[in-house]
XYZ file of C-alpha atoms in Angstrom:
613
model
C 0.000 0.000 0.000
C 1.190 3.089 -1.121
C 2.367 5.929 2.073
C -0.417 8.695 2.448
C 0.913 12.387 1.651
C -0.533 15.009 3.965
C -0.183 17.380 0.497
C -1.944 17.218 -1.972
C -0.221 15.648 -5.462
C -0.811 19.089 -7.299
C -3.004 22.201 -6.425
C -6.413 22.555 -6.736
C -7.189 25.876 -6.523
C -6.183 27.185 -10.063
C -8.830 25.157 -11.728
C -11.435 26.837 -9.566
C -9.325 29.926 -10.401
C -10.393 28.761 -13.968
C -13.783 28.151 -13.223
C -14.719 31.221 -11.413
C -12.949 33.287 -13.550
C -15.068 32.056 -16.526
C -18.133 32.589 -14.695
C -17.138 36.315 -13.816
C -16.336 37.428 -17.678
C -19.454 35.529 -18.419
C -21.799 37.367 -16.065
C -19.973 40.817 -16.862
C -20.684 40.389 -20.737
C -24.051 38.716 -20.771
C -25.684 40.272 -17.343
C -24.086 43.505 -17.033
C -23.336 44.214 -20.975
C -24.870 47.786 -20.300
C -23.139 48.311 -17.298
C -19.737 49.187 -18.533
C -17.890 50.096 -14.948
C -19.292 46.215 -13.928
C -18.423 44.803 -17.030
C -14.598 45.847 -17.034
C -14.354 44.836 -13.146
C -15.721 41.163 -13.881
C -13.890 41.063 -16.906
C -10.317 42.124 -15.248
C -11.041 40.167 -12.028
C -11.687 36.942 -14.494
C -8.254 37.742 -16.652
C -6.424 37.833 -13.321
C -7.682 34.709 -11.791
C -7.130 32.706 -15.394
C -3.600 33.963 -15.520
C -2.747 33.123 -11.565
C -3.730 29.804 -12.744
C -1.508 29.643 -16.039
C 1.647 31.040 -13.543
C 0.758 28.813 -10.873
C 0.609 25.029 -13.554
C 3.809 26.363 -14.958
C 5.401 26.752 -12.140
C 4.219 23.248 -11.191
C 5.198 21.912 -14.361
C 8.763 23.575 -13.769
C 8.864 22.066 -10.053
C 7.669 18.599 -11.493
C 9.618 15.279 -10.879
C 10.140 12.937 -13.847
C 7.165 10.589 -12.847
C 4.854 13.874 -12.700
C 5.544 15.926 -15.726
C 3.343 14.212 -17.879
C 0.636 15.289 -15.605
C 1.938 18.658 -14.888
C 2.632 19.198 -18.675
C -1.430 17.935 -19.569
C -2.650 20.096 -16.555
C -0.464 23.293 -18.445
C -1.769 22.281 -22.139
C -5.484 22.346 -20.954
C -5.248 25.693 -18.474
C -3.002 27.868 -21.821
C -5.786 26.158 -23.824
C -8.715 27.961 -21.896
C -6.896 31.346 -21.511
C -5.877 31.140 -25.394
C -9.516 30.576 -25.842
C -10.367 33.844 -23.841
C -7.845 35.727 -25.513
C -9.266 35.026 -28.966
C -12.641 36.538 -27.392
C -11.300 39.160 -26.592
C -9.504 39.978 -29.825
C -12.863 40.326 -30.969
C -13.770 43.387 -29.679
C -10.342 45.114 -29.104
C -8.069 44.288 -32.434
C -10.898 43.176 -35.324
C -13.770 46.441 -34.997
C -13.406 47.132 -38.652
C -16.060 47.303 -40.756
C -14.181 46.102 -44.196
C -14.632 42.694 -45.280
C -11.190 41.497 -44.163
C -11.867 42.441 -40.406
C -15.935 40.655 -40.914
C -14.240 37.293 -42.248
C -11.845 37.452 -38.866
C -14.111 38.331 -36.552
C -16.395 35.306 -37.826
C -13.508 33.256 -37.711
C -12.959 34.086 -33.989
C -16.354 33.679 -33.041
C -16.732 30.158 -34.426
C -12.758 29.086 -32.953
C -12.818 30.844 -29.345
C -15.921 28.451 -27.863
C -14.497 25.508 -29.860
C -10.849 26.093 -28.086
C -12.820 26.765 -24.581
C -14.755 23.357 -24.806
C -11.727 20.968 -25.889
C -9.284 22.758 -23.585
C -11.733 22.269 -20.146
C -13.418 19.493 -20.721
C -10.406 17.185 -20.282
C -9.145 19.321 -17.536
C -12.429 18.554 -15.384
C -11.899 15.143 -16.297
C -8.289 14.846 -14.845
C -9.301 16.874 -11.840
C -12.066 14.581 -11.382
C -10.024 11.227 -11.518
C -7.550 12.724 -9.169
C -9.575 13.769 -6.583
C -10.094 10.374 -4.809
C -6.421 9.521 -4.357
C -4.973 13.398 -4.700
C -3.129 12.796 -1.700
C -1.171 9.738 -3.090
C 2.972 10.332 -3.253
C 2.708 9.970 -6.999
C -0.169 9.402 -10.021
C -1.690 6.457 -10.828
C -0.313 7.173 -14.714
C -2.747 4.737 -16.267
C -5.750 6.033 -14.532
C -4.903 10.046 -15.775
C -4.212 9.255 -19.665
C -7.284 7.299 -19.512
C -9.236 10.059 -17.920
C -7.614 13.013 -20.042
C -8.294 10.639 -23.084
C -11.528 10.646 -22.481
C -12.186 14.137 -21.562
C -10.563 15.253 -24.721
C -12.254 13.247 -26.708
C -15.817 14.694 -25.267
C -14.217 18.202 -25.345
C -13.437 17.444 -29.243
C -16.946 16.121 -30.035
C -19.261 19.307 -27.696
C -16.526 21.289 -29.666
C -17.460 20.293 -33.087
C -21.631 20.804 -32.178
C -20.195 23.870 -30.799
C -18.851 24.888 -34.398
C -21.508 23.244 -36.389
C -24.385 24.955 -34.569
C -22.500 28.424 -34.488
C -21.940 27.623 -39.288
C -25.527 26.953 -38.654
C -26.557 29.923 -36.666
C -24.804 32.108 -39.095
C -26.219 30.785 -42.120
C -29.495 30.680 -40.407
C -30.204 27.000 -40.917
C -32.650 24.573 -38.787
C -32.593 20.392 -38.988
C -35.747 19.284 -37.377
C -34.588 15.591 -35.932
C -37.989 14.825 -34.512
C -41.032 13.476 -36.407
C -43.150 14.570 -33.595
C -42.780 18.467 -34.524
C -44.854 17.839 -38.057
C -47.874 17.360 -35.869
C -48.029 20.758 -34.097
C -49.167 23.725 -36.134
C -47.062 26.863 -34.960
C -47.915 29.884 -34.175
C -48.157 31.632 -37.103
C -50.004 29.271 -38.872
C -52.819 29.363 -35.007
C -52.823 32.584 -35.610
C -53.829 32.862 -39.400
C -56.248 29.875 -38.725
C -57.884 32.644 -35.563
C -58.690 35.127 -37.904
C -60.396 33.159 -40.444
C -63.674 35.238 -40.708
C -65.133 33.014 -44.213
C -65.176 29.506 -44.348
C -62.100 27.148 -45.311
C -62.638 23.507 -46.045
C -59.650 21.195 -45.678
C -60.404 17.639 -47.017
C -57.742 14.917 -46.409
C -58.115 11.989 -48.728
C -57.298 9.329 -47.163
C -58.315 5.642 -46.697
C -60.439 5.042 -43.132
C -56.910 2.901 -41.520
C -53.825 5.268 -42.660
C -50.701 6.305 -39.908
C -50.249 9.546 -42.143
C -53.708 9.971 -41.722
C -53.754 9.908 -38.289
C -50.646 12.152 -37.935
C -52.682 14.721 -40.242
C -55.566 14.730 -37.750
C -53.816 15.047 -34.789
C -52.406 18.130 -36.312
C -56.137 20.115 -37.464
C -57.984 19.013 -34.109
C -56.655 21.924 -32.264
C -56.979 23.710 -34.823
C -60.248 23.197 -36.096
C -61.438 24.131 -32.117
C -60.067 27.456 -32.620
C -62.386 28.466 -35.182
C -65.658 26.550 -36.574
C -64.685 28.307 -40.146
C -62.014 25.911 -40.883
C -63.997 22.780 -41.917
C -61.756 19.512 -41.617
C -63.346 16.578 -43.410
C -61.600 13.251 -44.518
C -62.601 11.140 -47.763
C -61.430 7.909 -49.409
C -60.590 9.098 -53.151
C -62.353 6.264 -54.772
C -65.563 7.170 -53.047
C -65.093 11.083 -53.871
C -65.499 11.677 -57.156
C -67.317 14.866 -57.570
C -64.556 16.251 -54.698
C -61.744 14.906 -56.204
C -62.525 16.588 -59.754
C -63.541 19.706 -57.551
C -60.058 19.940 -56.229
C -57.977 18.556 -58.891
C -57.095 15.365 -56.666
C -56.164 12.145 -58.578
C -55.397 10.181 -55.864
C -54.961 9.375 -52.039
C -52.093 11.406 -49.912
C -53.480 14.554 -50.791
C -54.345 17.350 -48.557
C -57.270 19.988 -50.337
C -58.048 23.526 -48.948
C -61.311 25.164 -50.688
C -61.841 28.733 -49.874
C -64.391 31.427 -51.431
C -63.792 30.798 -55.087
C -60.178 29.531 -54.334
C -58.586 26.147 -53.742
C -55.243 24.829 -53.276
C -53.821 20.844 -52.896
C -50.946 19.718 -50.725
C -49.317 16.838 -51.959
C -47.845 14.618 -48.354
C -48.179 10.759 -49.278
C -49.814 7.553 -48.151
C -46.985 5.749 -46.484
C -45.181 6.668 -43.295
C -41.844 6.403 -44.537
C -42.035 8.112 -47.637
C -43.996 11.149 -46.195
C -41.887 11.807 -43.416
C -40.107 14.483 -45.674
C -43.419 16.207 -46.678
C -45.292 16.226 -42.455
C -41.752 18.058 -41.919
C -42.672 20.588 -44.271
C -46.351 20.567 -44.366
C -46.846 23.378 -41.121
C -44.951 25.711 -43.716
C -47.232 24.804 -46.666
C -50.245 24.105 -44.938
C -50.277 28.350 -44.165
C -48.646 29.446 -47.782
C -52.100 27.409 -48.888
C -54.274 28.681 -46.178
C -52.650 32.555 -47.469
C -53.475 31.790 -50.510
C -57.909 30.591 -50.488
C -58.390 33.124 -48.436
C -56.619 36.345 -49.995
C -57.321 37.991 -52.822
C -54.637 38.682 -55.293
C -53.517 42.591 -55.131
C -50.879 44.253 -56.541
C -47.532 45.984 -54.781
C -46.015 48.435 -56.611
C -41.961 49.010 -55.682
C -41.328 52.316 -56.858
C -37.436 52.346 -59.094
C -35.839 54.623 -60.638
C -34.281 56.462 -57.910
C -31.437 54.677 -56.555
C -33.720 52.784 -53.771
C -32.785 49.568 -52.128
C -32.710 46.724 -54.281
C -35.191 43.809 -54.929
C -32.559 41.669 -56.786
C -28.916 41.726 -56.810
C -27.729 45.097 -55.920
C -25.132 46.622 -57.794
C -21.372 45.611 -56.577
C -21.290 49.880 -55.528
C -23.932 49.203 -53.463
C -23.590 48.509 -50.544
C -26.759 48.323 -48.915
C -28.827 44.930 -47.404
C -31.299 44.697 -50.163
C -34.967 43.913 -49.865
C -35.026 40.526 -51.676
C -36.746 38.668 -48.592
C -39.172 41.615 -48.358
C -40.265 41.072 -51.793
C -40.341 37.091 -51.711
C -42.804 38.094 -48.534
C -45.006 39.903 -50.406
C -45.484 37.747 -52.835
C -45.872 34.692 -50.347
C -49.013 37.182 -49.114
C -50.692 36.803 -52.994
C -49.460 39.854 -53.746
C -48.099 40.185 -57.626
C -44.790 42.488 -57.781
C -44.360 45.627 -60.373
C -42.112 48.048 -60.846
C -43.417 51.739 -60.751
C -41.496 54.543 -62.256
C -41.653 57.570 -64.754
C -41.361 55.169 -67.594
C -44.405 52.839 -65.856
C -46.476 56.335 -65.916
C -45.696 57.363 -62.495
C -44.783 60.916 -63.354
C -48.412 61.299 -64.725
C -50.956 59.618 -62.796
C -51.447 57.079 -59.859
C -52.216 53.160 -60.572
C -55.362 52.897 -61.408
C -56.354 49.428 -59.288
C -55.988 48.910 -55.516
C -52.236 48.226 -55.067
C -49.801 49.191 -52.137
C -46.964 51.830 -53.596
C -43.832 50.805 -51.466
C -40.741 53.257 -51.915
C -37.551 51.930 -50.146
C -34.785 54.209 -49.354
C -33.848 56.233 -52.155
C -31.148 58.057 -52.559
C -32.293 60.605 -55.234
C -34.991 63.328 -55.592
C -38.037 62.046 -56.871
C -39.063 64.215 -59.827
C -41.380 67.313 -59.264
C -44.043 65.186 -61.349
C -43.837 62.223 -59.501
C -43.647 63.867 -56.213
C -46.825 65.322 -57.693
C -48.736 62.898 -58.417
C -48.242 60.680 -55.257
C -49.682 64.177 -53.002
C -52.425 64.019 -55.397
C -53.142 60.497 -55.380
C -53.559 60.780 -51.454
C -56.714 62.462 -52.291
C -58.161 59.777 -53.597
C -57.254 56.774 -51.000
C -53.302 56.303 -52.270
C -51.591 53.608 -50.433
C -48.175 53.914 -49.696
C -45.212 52.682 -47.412
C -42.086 54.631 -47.309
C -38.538 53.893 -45.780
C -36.149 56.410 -45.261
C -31.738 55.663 -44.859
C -30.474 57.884 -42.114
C -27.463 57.929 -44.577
C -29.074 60.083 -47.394
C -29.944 63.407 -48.019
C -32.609 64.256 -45.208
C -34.604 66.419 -48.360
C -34.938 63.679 -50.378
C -38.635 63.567 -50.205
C -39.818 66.244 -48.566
C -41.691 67.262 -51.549
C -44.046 64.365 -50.626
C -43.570 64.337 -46.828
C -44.275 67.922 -45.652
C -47.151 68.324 -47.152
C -48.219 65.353 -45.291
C -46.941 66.514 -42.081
C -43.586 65.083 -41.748
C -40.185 65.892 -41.661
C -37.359 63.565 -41.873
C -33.782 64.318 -39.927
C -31.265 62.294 -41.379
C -28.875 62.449 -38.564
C -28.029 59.459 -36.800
C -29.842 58.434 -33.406
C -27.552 56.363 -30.818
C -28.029 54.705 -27.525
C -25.034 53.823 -25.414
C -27.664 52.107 -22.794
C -30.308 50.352 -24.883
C -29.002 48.688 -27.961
C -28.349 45.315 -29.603
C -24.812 43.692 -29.665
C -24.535 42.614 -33.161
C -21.112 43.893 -34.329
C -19.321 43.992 -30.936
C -17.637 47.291 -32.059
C -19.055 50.856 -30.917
C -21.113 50.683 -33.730
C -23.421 48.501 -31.974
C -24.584 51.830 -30.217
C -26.478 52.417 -33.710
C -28.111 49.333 -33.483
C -31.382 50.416 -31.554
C -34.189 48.686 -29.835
C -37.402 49.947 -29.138
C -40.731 48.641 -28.344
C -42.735 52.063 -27.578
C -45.272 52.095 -30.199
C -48.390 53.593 -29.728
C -52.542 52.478 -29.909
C -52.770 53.272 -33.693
C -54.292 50.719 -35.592
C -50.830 50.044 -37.579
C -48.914 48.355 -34.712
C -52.166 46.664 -33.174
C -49.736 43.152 -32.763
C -46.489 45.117 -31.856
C -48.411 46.896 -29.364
C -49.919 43.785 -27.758
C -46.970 41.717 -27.482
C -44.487 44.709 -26.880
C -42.301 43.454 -24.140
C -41.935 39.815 -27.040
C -41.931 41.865 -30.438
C -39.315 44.558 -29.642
C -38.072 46.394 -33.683
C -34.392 46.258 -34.223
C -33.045 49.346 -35.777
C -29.537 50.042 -37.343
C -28.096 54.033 -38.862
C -31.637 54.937 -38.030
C -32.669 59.000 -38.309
C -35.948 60.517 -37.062
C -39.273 61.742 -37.533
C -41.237 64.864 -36.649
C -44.723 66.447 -37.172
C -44.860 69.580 -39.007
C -47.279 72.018 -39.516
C -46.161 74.270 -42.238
C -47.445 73.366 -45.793
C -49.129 70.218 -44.540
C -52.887 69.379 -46.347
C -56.071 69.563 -45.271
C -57.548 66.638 -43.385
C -54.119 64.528 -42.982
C -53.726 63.526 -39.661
C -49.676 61.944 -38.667
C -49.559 59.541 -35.758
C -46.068 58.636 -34.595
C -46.524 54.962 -33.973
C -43.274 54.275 -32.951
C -40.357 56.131 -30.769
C -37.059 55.632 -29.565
C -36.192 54.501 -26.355
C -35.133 56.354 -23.091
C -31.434 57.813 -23.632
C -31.514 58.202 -26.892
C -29.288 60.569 -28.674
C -28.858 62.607 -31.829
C -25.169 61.923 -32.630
C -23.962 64.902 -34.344
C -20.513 64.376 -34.679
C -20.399 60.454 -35.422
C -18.553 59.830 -32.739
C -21.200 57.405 -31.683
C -20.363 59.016 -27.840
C -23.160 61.155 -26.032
C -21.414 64.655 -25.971
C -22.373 67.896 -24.662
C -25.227 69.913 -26.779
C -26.197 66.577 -27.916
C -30.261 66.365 -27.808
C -31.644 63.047 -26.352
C -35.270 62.348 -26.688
C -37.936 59.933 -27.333
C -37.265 60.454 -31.274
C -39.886 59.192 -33.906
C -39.096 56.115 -35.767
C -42.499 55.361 -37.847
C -45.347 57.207 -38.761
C -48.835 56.303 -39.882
C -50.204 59.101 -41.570
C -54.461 59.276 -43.047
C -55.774 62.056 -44.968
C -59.886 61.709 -45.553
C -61.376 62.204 -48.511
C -64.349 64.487 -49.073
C -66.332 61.732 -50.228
C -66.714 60.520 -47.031
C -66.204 56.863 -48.265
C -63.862 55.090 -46.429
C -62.411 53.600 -49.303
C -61.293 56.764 -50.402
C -59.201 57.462 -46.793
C -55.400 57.824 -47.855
C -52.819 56.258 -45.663
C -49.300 56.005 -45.694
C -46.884 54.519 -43.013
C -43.249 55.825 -42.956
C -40.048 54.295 -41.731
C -36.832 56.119 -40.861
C -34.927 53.695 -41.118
C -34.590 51.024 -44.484
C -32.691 48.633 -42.518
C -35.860 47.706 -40.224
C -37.225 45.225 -43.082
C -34.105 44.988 -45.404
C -32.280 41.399 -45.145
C -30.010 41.821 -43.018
C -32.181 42.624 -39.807
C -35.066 40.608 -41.250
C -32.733 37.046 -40.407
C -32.085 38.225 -36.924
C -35.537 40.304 -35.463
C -38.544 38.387 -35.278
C -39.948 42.225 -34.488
C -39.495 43.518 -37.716
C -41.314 40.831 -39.911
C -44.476 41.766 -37.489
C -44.034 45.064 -37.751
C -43.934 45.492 -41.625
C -46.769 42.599 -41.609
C -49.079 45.235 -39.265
C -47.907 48.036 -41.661
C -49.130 46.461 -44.768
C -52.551 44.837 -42.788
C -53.594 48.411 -41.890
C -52.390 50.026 -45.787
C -54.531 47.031 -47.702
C -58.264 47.534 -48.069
C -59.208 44.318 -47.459
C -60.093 42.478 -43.895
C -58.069 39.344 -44.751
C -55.423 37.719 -42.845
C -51.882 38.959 -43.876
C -49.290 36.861 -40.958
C -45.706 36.142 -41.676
C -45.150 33.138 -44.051
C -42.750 29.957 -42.285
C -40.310 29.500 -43.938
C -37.402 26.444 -43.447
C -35.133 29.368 -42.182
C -36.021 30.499 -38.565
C -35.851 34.319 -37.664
C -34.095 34.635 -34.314
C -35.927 36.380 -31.444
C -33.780 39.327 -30.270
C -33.844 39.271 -26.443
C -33.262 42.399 -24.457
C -30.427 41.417 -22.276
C -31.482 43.065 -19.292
C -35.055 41.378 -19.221
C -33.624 37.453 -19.967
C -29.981 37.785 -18.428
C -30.926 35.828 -15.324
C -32.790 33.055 -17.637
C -30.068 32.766 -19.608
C -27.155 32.438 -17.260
C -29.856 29.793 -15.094
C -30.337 27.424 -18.239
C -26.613 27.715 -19.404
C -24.363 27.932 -16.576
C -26.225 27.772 -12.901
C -28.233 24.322 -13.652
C -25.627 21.865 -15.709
C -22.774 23.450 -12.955
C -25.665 21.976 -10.158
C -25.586 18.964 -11.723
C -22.182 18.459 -12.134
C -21.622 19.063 -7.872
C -23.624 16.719 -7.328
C -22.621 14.615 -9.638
C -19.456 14.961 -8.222
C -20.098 14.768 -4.652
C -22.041 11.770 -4.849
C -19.562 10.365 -6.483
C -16.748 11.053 -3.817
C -19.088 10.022 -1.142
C -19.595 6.287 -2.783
C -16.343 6.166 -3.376
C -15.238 6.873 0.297
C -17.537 4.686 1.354
């Protein structure tokens, strides 16, 4: 039996120095993220604790006896690994803030590498400090017993790190894998939603024989849904036995899904056999609602004014630098709306559009033409529809040959928050990157303003919005429906700092603007929304606020003249939620630190205890 050392074989407490030190730069930069004077003290008191540990193994490693350094050296390797992996984080921020491509490519680099390093480099450091503990006061190691354990750590710190990479590729491209057949039998809630508001009568027939597992997948899916509303009709048929139905609907045989609205109809094609419709029940949420969309809206028509250097629908031009509006317009047309350009050459200079359709103008950067500019006050005297976006990079005057005289004024300098703002960059410029949720009653935010605190609107180079009085028409009335939060600023300078003479305010973001018509038919009621800021439903804010897709779908619901549904179309991609940090700090650090670190005590202490026993 080997002697019993009253000292301990190496020291412990620079692996809790690791530990706690991780746990300190994680709560400065996800809990206190505004709080800049806590944020630096966690952060330093972390870097000092990780680096008392580095000193403290390499002095060990030094001090080590021949039978030890192996031990000593793996201990080193795994603590350099884990402060190497918070020095690449923190390269992030400090070295790569550029905004040129070069600088983009590095930072994604780093953010994909640093949690990779992190997770390879502890993981097999727990598990040697976890096979040591029970005979850590042994004269020497049990060699066999450490490779083992650091074998087996490392190779669990190399798979979590590759999920770790994988998910953060995914989570950049925006990609989803749904693993479990059990989702395709839960409508979400976009799809509850549209299914709520049905105000005509939908019939979905499933033809199917009476004994079918696809079948019974199908129904499990409408019977909540067909409680919601006694519009949408579910009714299941063989095909053989169906035959007026089945020419109705265009059906030819079983494994078809059929929606029949009010003069419309749709199919869904999903399969009769479990196995070979497992692809299409994965899908079918997603075109169960583009069908739904489609019976029960009537085709209109949105016009996307060009000719003026606005944000692009296609490919932009390489000078261009701009996120375009390509997802917007593959929206629009997911709502049954048909696309078409408007411009001088498309008669836009003379008169309005003769039919129904929306007029959207997206962030130009020229002067309309005195005709044009014309014709669109004009047509707001006869029930014009029209959404407007505004770049706090352009020429504030741009349009105020149309917005004056409709009682706004647009102030192209940039608003910043240093308080209140989304981390998307890690660079100062994130203090351009707003968030708000302070919209108003008005009928054009009705959803944003009941689910404010869950559907905040991500802004980025945003300017402002005003009423004005001088040279506005007769019977417009301007609503602003949505302001900026507490704090922030007009940044004069571009500094992106809050400096002295600098106005903060509740500044306007969107406007919803009505001027009646002396018919007195409703029809004929004008209304326009405004946006000062493009970015707010251009692609690149689209992917990443679930709050902007709602907001431009309550924008274009109050602009259409008709009552039907218009909800946000599911699509394979998922939009990610932006959370305010200060509102879901303490749920985040519970699910991903506090709970698996309870477990792993435990864990751990049971362990001991059996083992002592």
């Amino acid at each position: 039996m080997a002697p019993v050392n009253d000292k301990r074989i190496h020291q412990l407490w620079p692996s809790w120095a690791i530990l706690v030190g991780c746990v300190l730069l994680y709560v400065g930069e996800r809990v206190f993220d505004t709080n800049e004077t806590m944020r630096m003290a966690l952060g330093i008191s972390g870097v000092v604790l990780v680096l008392a540990a580095v000193v403290v193994r390499v002095n060990e490693m030094l001090a080590a006896s021949p039978d030890k350094k192996p031990v000593a050296q793996r201990i080193l390797f795994a603590t350099l690994g884990v402060a190497a992996a918070l020095a690449l984080y923190g390269m992030i921020a400090f070295v790569f803030d550029g905004d040129d491509d070069a600088a983009k490519r590095t930072r994604g680099t780093l953010w994909g590498l640093w949690p990779t390093l992190l997770v390879v480099s502890a993981s097999p450091l727990i598990a040697l400090e976890v096979a040591v503990a029970s005979v850590a006061f042994n004269p020497r190691y049990e060699l066999t017993r450490v490779r083992n354990a650091f074998s087996r750590g490392l190779s669990l710190g190399l798979f979590l790190g590759a999920l770790v990479f994988a998910n953060y590729i995914a989570n950049e491209k925006n990609e989803k894998y749904e693993l479990s057949a059990e989702n395709t039998t839960r409508a979400s809630t976009q799809t509850q939603q549209a299914v709520r508001d049905l105000t005509k009568e939908v019939r979905v027939v499933l033809f199917y024989a009476r004994a079918n597992e696809v079948a019974e997948t199908l129904d499990r899916y409408f019977e909540p849904l067909a409680a919601s509303n006694p519009n949408l009709k579910i009714e299941r048929v063989d095909h053989a036995l169906a035959g007026e139905l089945a020419k109705e609907t265009g059906v030819t045989e079983n494994g078809y899904v059929a929606l029949i609205g009010d003069g419309s109809k749709d199919k869904i094609r999903v399969g009769t056999k479990a196995r070979s419709a497992r692809s299409a029940l994965r899908r079918f949420d997603e075109n169960f609602l583009k069908a739904l969309v489609k019976v029960t809206t009537q085709k209109r028509i949105a016009y996307i004014v060009t000719g003026h250097g606005e944000r692009a629908t296609k490919t932009a031009d390489k000078e261009d630098k701009r996120a375009t509006m390509k997802s917007l317009k593959r929206q629009l047309e997911a709502w049954q709306f048909t696309v078409k350009t408007l411009g001088v050459a498309d008669g836009l200079g003379a008169e309005m559009p003769k039919d129904d359709g929306i007029i959207f103008i997206f962030g130009p950067d020229k002067e309309l033409l005195e005709s044009e500019a014309q014709t669109l006050v004009k047509g707001t005297a006869k029930g014009a529809r029209i959404f407007i976006t505004l770049d706090g990079d352009a020429d504030s005057a741009k349009l105020d040959a149309l917005l004056n005289p409709l009682g706004v004024k647009f102030d192209n300098t940039r608003l910043a928050n240093e308080r209140v703002y989304a981390r998307l960059t890690r660079t100062d410029a994130d203090v351009e990157n707003l968030v708000s949720n302070k919209y108003s009653s008005h009928a054009s935010v009705t959803t944003m303003t009941r689910n404010a605190r869950e559907l905040p609107t991500l802004l980025s180079t945003v300017g402002s919005l005003s009423q004005v009085e001088e040279g506005k028409l007769e019977r417009v009335k301007t609503d602003l429906v949505l302001k900026a939060m507490d704090d922030t600023f007009q940044d004069n300078n571009g500094n992106r700092k809050l400096d002295e003479g600098e106005k903060k305010d509740r500044f306007g973001i969107a406007a919803a603007i009505t001027r009646t018509s002396t018919t007195g038919k409703k029809d004929d009621e004008a209304r326009i929304f405004v946006l000062a800021d493009s970015d707010v439903v251009a692609d690149d804010l689209l992917k990443v606020a679930q709050g902007n897709i709602y907001l431009f779908r309550d924008a274009v619901a109050w602009l259409q003249r008709s009552v039907d549904p218009v909800v946000p179309t599911v699509t394979e991609k998922d939009v990610k939620i932006v959370h305010k940090k200060e509102d879901d700090s303490l749920l985040f650090l519970g699910t991903t630190f506090l709970v698996p670190a309870a477990v792993m005590l435990l864990g751990y202490f049971g362990t001991r205890r059996r083992r002592r026993s």
